[in-house]
mmCIF file of C-alpha atoms in Angstrom:
data_model
loop_
_atom_site.group_PDB
_atom_site.id
_atom_site.type_symbol
_atom_site.label_atom_id
_atom_site.label_comp_id
_atom_site.label_asym_id
_atom_site.label_seq_id
_atom_site.Cartn_x
_atom_site.Cartn_y
_atom_site.Cartn_z
ATOM 1 C CA MET T 201 -17.501 -9.003 -14.501
ATOM 2 C CA LYS T 202 -17.114 -5.652 -16.040
ATOM 3 C CA THR T 203 -14.600 -3.558 -14.252
ATOM 4 C CA LYS T 204 -14.678 -0.049 -14.199
ATOM 5 C CA ASN T 205 -12.742 0.783 -10.935
ATOM 6 C CA LEU T 206 -9.620 -0.227 -9.751
ATOM 7 C CA ILE T 207 -8.499 -0.057 -6.153
ATOM 8 C CA PHE T 208 -4.853 -0.361 -5.453
ATOM 9 C CA ASP T 209 -2.822 -1.329 -2.285
ATOM 10 C CA LEU T 210 0.468 0.730 -2.189
ATOM 11 C CA ASP T 211 3.615 -0.973 -0.644
ATOM 12 C CA GLY T 212 4.377 -4.136 -2.449
ATOM 13 C CA THR T 213 1.862 -3.191 -5.545
ATOM 14 C CA LEU T 214 2.757 0.097 -6.713
ATOM 15 C CA TRP T 215 6.133 0.935 -5.022
ATOM 16 C CA ASP T 216 8.964 -0.185 -3.018
ATOM 17 C CA SER T 217 9.875 2.341 -0.454
ATOM 18 C CA ARG T 218 12.162 0.214 1.994
ATOM 19 C CA ALA T 219 15.479 1.888 0.857
ATOM 20 C CA THR T 220 14.049 4.961 1.766
ATOM 21 C CA ILE T 221 12.456 4.484 4.992
ATOM 22 C CA ILE T 222 14.743 1.996 6.557
ATOM 23 C CA LYS T 223 17.184 4.953 7.009
ATOM 24 C CA ILE T 224 14.608 6.728 8.809
ATOM 25 C CA TRP T 225 13.620 3.732 11.126
ATOM 26 C CA ASN T 226 17.375 3.229 11.901
ATOM 27 C CA GLU T 227 18.018 6.694 12.618
ATOM 28 C CA VAL T 228 14.802 7.230 15.184
ATOM 29 C CA LEU T 229 15.210 3.956 16.732
ATOM 30 C CA GLY T 230 18.953 4.135 17.255
ATOM 31 C CA LYS T 231 18.596 7.748 18.572
ATOM 32 C CA HIS T 232 16.554 6.306 21.233
ATOM 33 C CA GLN T 233 18.721 3.225 21.654
ATOM 34 C CA LEU T 234 15.954 0.632 20.739
ATOM 35 C CA ILE T 235 17.897 -1.658 18.492
ATOM 36 C CA LYS T 236 21.269 -3.185 19.058
ATOM 37 C CA LYS T 237 21.898 -3.368 15.177
ATOM 38 C CA ALA T 238 20.898 -1.577 12.171
ATOM 39 C CA LEU T 239 17.547 -3.004 10.316
ATOM 40 C CA LYS T 240 18.293 -4.098 6.682
ATOM 41 C CA PRO T 241 15.453 -3.243 3.885
ATOM 42 C CA GLU T 242 14.635 -7.132 3.950
ATOM 43 C CA ASP T 243 13.987 -6.915 7.504
ATOM 44 C CA MET T 244 10.963 -4.812 6.452
ATOM 45 C CA ASP T 245 9.514 -7.402 4.112
ATOM 46 C CA GLN T 246 7.499 -8.945 6.670
ATOM 47 C CA TYR T 247 5.926 -5.951 7.755
ATOM 48 C CA MET T 248 4.996 -4.399 4.624
ATOM 49 C CA GLY T 249 1.283 -3.472 4.492
ATOM 50 C CA LEU T 250 0.847 -3.904 8.279
ATOM 51 C CA LEU T 251 0.090 -0.817 10.781
ATOM 52 C CA ALA T 252 3.176 0.973 11.998
ATOM 53 C CA HIS T 253 2.158 0.551 15.685
ATOM 54 C CA ASP T 254 2.171 -3.170 15.225
ATOM 55 C CA ILE T 255 5.515 -3.255 13.365
ATOM 56 C CA VAL T 256 7.053 -0.922 16.137
ATOM 57 C CA LYS T 257 5.648 -3.448 18.809
ATOM 58 C CA ASP T 258 7.087 -6.495 17.023
ATOM 59 C CA ILE T 259 10.558 -4.858 16.371
ATOM 60 C CA ILE T 260 10.791 -3.847 20.024
ATOM 61 C CA PRO T 261 9.131 -6.325 22.350
ATOM 62 C CA GLY T 262 7.855 -4.854 25.499
ATOM 63 C CA ILE T 263 7.903 -1.245 24.386
ATOM 64 C CA SER T 264 4.897 0.598 25.925
ATOM 65 C CA ASP T 265 2.219 2.310 24.145
ATOM 66 C CA LEU T 266 3.266 5.740 25.082
ATOM 67 C CA GLN T 267 6.873 5.360 23.857
ATOM 68 C CA THR T 268 5.251 3.743 20.531
ATOM 69 C CA LYS T 269 3.225 6.758 19.920
ATOM 70 C CA GLU T 270 6.179 8.861 20.647
ATOM 71 C CA ILE T 271 8.529 6.903 18.361
ATOM 72 C CA LEU T 272 5.724 6.603 15.539
ATOM 73 C CA SER T 273 5.434 10.633 15.860
ATOM 74 C CA GLU T 274 8.982 10.874 14.809
ATOM 75 C CA ILE T 275 9.135 8.276 12.183
ATOM 76 C CA VAL T 276 5.930 9.514 10.271
ATOM 77 C CA ALA T 277 7.042 13.019 10.169
ATOM 78 C CA GLU T 278 10.430 12.281 8.525
ATOM 79 C CA GLU T 279 9.096 9.503 6.430
ATOM 80 C CA ASN T 280 6.589 12.077 5.052
ATOM 81 C CA LYS T 281 9.156 14.650 4.450
ATOM 82 C CA THR T 282 11.771 12.466 3.154
ATOM 83 C CA LEU T 283 9.630 10.406 0.891
ATOM 84 C CA HIS T 284 8.137 13.545 -0.659
ATOM 85 C CA LEU T 285 11.349 14.583 -1.747
ATOM 86 C CA GLN T 286 13.219 11.268 -2.668
ATOM 87 C CA GLY T 287 10.122 8.826 -3.466
ATOM 88 C CA GLY T 288 10.638 5.053 -3.502
ATOM 89 C CA ILE T 289 11.108 2.644 -6.187
ATOM 90 C CA LEU T 290 8.361 2.344 -8.779
ATOM 91 C CA TYR T 291 7.685 -1.315 -9.651
ATOM 92 C CA ASP T 292 8.454 -2.058 -13.634
ATOM 93 C CA GLY T 293 5.808 -0.761 -15.940
ATOM 94 C CA VAL T 294 3.858 1.230 -12.966
ATOM 95 C CA GLU T 295 3.864 4.445 -14.450
ATOM 96 C CA ASN T 296 2.864 3.928 -18.009
ATOM 97 C CA THR T 297 0.321 1.312 -17.116
ATOM 98 C CA LEU T 298 -1.287 3.628 -14.569
ATOM 99 C CA LYS T 299 -1.479 6.182 -17.056
ATOM 100 C CA ASN T 300 -2.979 4.013 -19.619
ATOM 101 C CA LEU T 301 -5.438 2.482 -17.284
ATOM 102 C CA ALA T 302 -6.320 6.068 -16.271
ATOM 103 C CA ASN T 303 -7.946 6.850 -19.672
ATOM 104 C CA THR T 304 -10.267 4.072 -19.305
ATOM 105 C CA TYR T 305 -10.952 3.095 -15.633
ATOM 106 C CA SER T 306 -11.143 5.193 -12.478
ATOM 107 C CA LEU T 307 -8.108 4.511 -10.008
ATOM 108 C CA PHE T 308 -8.029 4.836 -6.103
ATOM 109 C CA ILE T 309 -5.564 3.768 -3.377
ATOM 110 C CA VAL T 310 -6.348 2.339 -0.034
ATOM 111 C CA SER T 311 -3.528 1.658 2.087
ATOM 112 C CA ASN T 312 -2.563 0.823 5.905
ATOM 113 C CA CYS T 313 -0.001 3.657 5.982
ATOM 114 C CA GLN T 314 0.000 6.716 7.890
ATOM 115 C CA ASP T 315 -1.499 9.810 6.734
ATOM 116 C CA GLY T 316 0.310 11.866 4.152
ATOM 117 C CA TYR T 317 2.172 8.790 2.992
ATOM 118 C CA ILE T 318 -0.188 8.309 -0.108
ATOM 119 C CA GLU T 319 0.148 11.891 -0.573
ATOM 120 C CA SER T 320 3.959 11.789 -0.763
ATOM 121 C CA PHE T 321 3.640 8.888 -3.328
ATOM 122 C CA LEU T 322 1.281 10.922 -5.565
ATOM 123 C CA ASP T 323 3.224 14.313 -5.232
ATOM 124 C CA TYR T 324 6.642 12.918 -5.897
ATOM 125 C CA TYR T 325 5.711 11.068 -9.212
ATOM 126 C CA GLN T 326 2.958 13.580 -10.266
ATOM 127 C CA PHE T 327 0.346 11.036 -9.948
ATOM 128 C CA ASN T 328 -2.311 13.257 -8.553
ATOM 129 C CA ASP T 329 -4.495 13.538 -11.824
ATOM 130 C CA LEU T 330 -4.553 9.747 -12.218
ATOM 131 C CA PHE T 331 -6.222 8.907 -9.123
ATOM 132 C CA VAL T 332 -9.922 9.883 -8.110
ATOM 133 C CA ASP T 333 -9.613 9.287 -4.495
ATOM 134 C CA PHE T 334 -7.893 7.560 -1.774
ATOM 135 C CA GLU T 335 -8.058 6.484 1.823
ATOM 136 C CA SER T 336 -5.421 5.452 4.737
ATOM 137 C CA HIS T 337 -5.328 3.974 8.126
ATOM 138 C CA GLY T 338 -3.455 7.116 9.321
ATOM 139 C CA ARG T 339 -6.219 9.434 8.215
ATOM 140 C CA THR T 340 -9.336 7.323 9.537
ATOM 141 C CA GLN T 341 -7.757 5.155 12.387
ATOM 142 C CA LYS T 342 -9.818 2.088 10.476
ATOM 143 C CA PRO T 343 -8.716 -1.246 9.340
ATOM 144 C CA LYS T 344 -8.242 -1.666 5.661
ATOM 145 C CA SER T 345 -11.735 -3.487 5.254
ATOM 146 C CA GLU T 346 -13.540 -0.709 6.667
ATOM 147 C CA ASN T 347 -11.552 2.103 4.627
ATOM 148 C CA ILE T 348 -12.168 0.221 1.484
ATOM 149 C CA LYS T 349 -16.108 0.307 2.474
ATOM 150 C CA LEU T 350 -15.470 4.200 3.112
ATOM 151 C CA LEU T 351 -14.076 4.672 -0.077
ATOM 152 C CA MET T 352 -16.526 2.628 -2.075
ATOM 153 C CA GLU T 353 -19.505 4.509 -0.386
ATOM 154 C CA ARG T 354 -17.892 7.853 -0.788
ATOM 155 C CA ASN T 355 -17.278 7.143 -4.500
ATOM 156 C CA GLN T 356 -20.586 5.281 -5.026
ATOM 157 C CA LEU T 357 -18.915 2.112 -6.233
ATOM 158 C CA SER T 358 -20.301 -1.229 -6.772
ATOM 159 C CA THR T 359 -18.653 -4.713 -6.040
ATOM 160 C CA ASP T 360 -19.980 -5.427 -9.584
ATOM 161 C CA ASP T 361 -17.732 -3.297 -11.544
ATOM 162 C CA SER T 362 -14.882 -2.952 -9.105
ATOM 163 C CA VAL T 363 -11.790 -4.906 -8.025
ATOM 164 C CA TYR T 364 -8.972 -4.524 -5.323
ATOM 165 C CA ILE T 365 -5.558 -4.936 -6.118
ATOM 166 C CA GLY T 366 -2.746 -6.064 -3.545
ATOM 167 C CA ASP T 367 0.121 -8.058 -2.526
ATOM 168 C CA THR T 368 -0.699 -9.562 0.908
ATOM 169 C CA GLN T 369 -3.248 -12.003 2.631
ATOM 170 C CA THR T 370 -4.656 -8.782 4.552
ATOM 171 C CA ASP T 371 -5.339 -7.409 1.296
ATOM 172 C CA TYR T 372 -7.356 -10.410 0.064
ATOM 173 C CA ASP T 373 -9.086 -10.445 3.462
ATOM 174 C CA SER T 374 -10.026 -7.094 3.226
ATOM 175 C CA ALA T 375 -11.591 -7.409 -0.317
ATOM 176 C CA ASN T 376 -13.223 -10.537 0.471
ATOM 177 C CA SER T 377 -15.059 -8.883 3.633
ATOM 178 C CA ASN T 378 -16.314 -6.399 1.251
ATOM 179 C CA GLN T 379 -17.212 -8.997 -1.373
ATOM 180 C CA LEU T 380 -14.660 -7.414 -3.636
ATOM 181 C CA PRO T 381 -12.996 -9.052 -6.468
ATOM 182 C CA PHE T 382 -9.197 -9.563 -5.668
ATOM 183 C CA ILE T 383 -6.070 -9.766 -8.153
ATOM 184 C CA PHE T 384 -3.029 -11.002 -6.217
ATOM 185 C CA CYS T 385 0.426 -9.169 -6.976
ATOM 186 C CA LYS T 386 2.756 -11.933 -6.942
ATOM 187 C CA TYR T 387 5.760 -9.731 -7.036
ATOM 188 C CA GLY T 388 5.101 -8.041 -4.058
ATOM 189 C CA PHE T 389 5.936 -8.752 -0.147
ATOM 190 C CA GLY T 390 3.290 -10.925 0.851
ATOM 191 C CA LYS T 391 2.253 -14.573 0.237
ATOM 192 C CA LEU T 392 -1.501 -15.987 0.103
ATOM 193 C CA THR T 393 -2.610 -18.923 2.266
ATOM 194 C CA ASP T 394 -3.853 -20.494 -1.056
ATOM 195 C CA PRO T 395 -0.512 -20.790 -3.311
ATOM 196 C CA LEU T 396 -2.930 -21.644 -6.307
ATOM 197 C CA TYR T 397 -5.098 -18.521 -5.877
ATOM 198 C CA GLU T 398 -6.035 -16.917 -9.193
ATOM 199 C CA PRO T 399 -6.276 -14.178 -10.388
ATOM 200 C CA GLU T 400 -2.678 -13.270 -10.180
ATOM 201 C CA ILE T 401 -0.145 -11.035 -11.987
ATOM 202 C CA LEU T 402 3.785 -11.501 -12.121
ATOM 203 C CA THR T 403 4.389 -7.988 -12.936
ATOM 204 C CA PHE T 404 2.445 -4.763 -12.686
ATOM 205 C CA SER T 405 2.124 -4.425 -16.580
ATOM 206 C CA GLN T 406 0.334 -7.768 -16.998
ATOM 207 C CA LEU T 407 -2.404 -5.910 -15.145
ATOM 208 C CA GLU T 408 -3.322 -3.828 -18.278
ATOM 209 C CA PHE T 409 -3.766 -6.900 -20.354
ATOM 210 C CA TYR T 410 -5.765 -8.987 -17.702
ATOM 211 C CA ILE T 411 -8.469 -5.925 -16.943
ATOM 212 C CA SER T 412 -8.939 -5.406 -20.778
ATOM 213 C CA SER T 413 -9.556 -9.167 -21.449
ATOM 214 C CA ASP T 414 -11.865 -9.277 -18.468
ATOM 215 C CA THR T 415 -13.928 -6.377 -19.681
ATOM 216 C CA LYS T 416 -14.738 -7.624 -23.148
#
């Protein structure tokens, strides 16, 4: 495979935003008396990469669709504003590796996040010039597999020279449904049903060496 296009997941792949967003979730859910005790950052591990609607439904069993929509509206607005100002935590090697990769490859992001979340990531770290395009569930209301397809069609990407890079089973399944090669970020939040899956990277900086050797 001659890789030219790198499509990234965001949470658990490029950064960890839990410490920033958990405060917002606790504030909003606490204000509406929907949780008995504050959520901890590690409580969000199982939810990272999932749709926000599904996360709220799981944290608060029995909540109505209408209240879920209202709660999410508050959370999303505050998350985008706060992340734009405070950011999250980049994984080791992300900044330098992305800058190096952008000299040779076309970089993209497809995430299950809300509209404005990827923009906050790009603006806070001044990464806008590194990425060609991105897509999110919040903007299209479509699942990740369809958003990958949309982005690939929009940018005329081929499965022969593109790869998706993520940290969850959903990422793998979404790439697979598009016949897209997948690189697993083992340092992230998720696990794959196949514990022996290859290729995988243990740190983000390993991606540069993996991709460069792959294209020779």
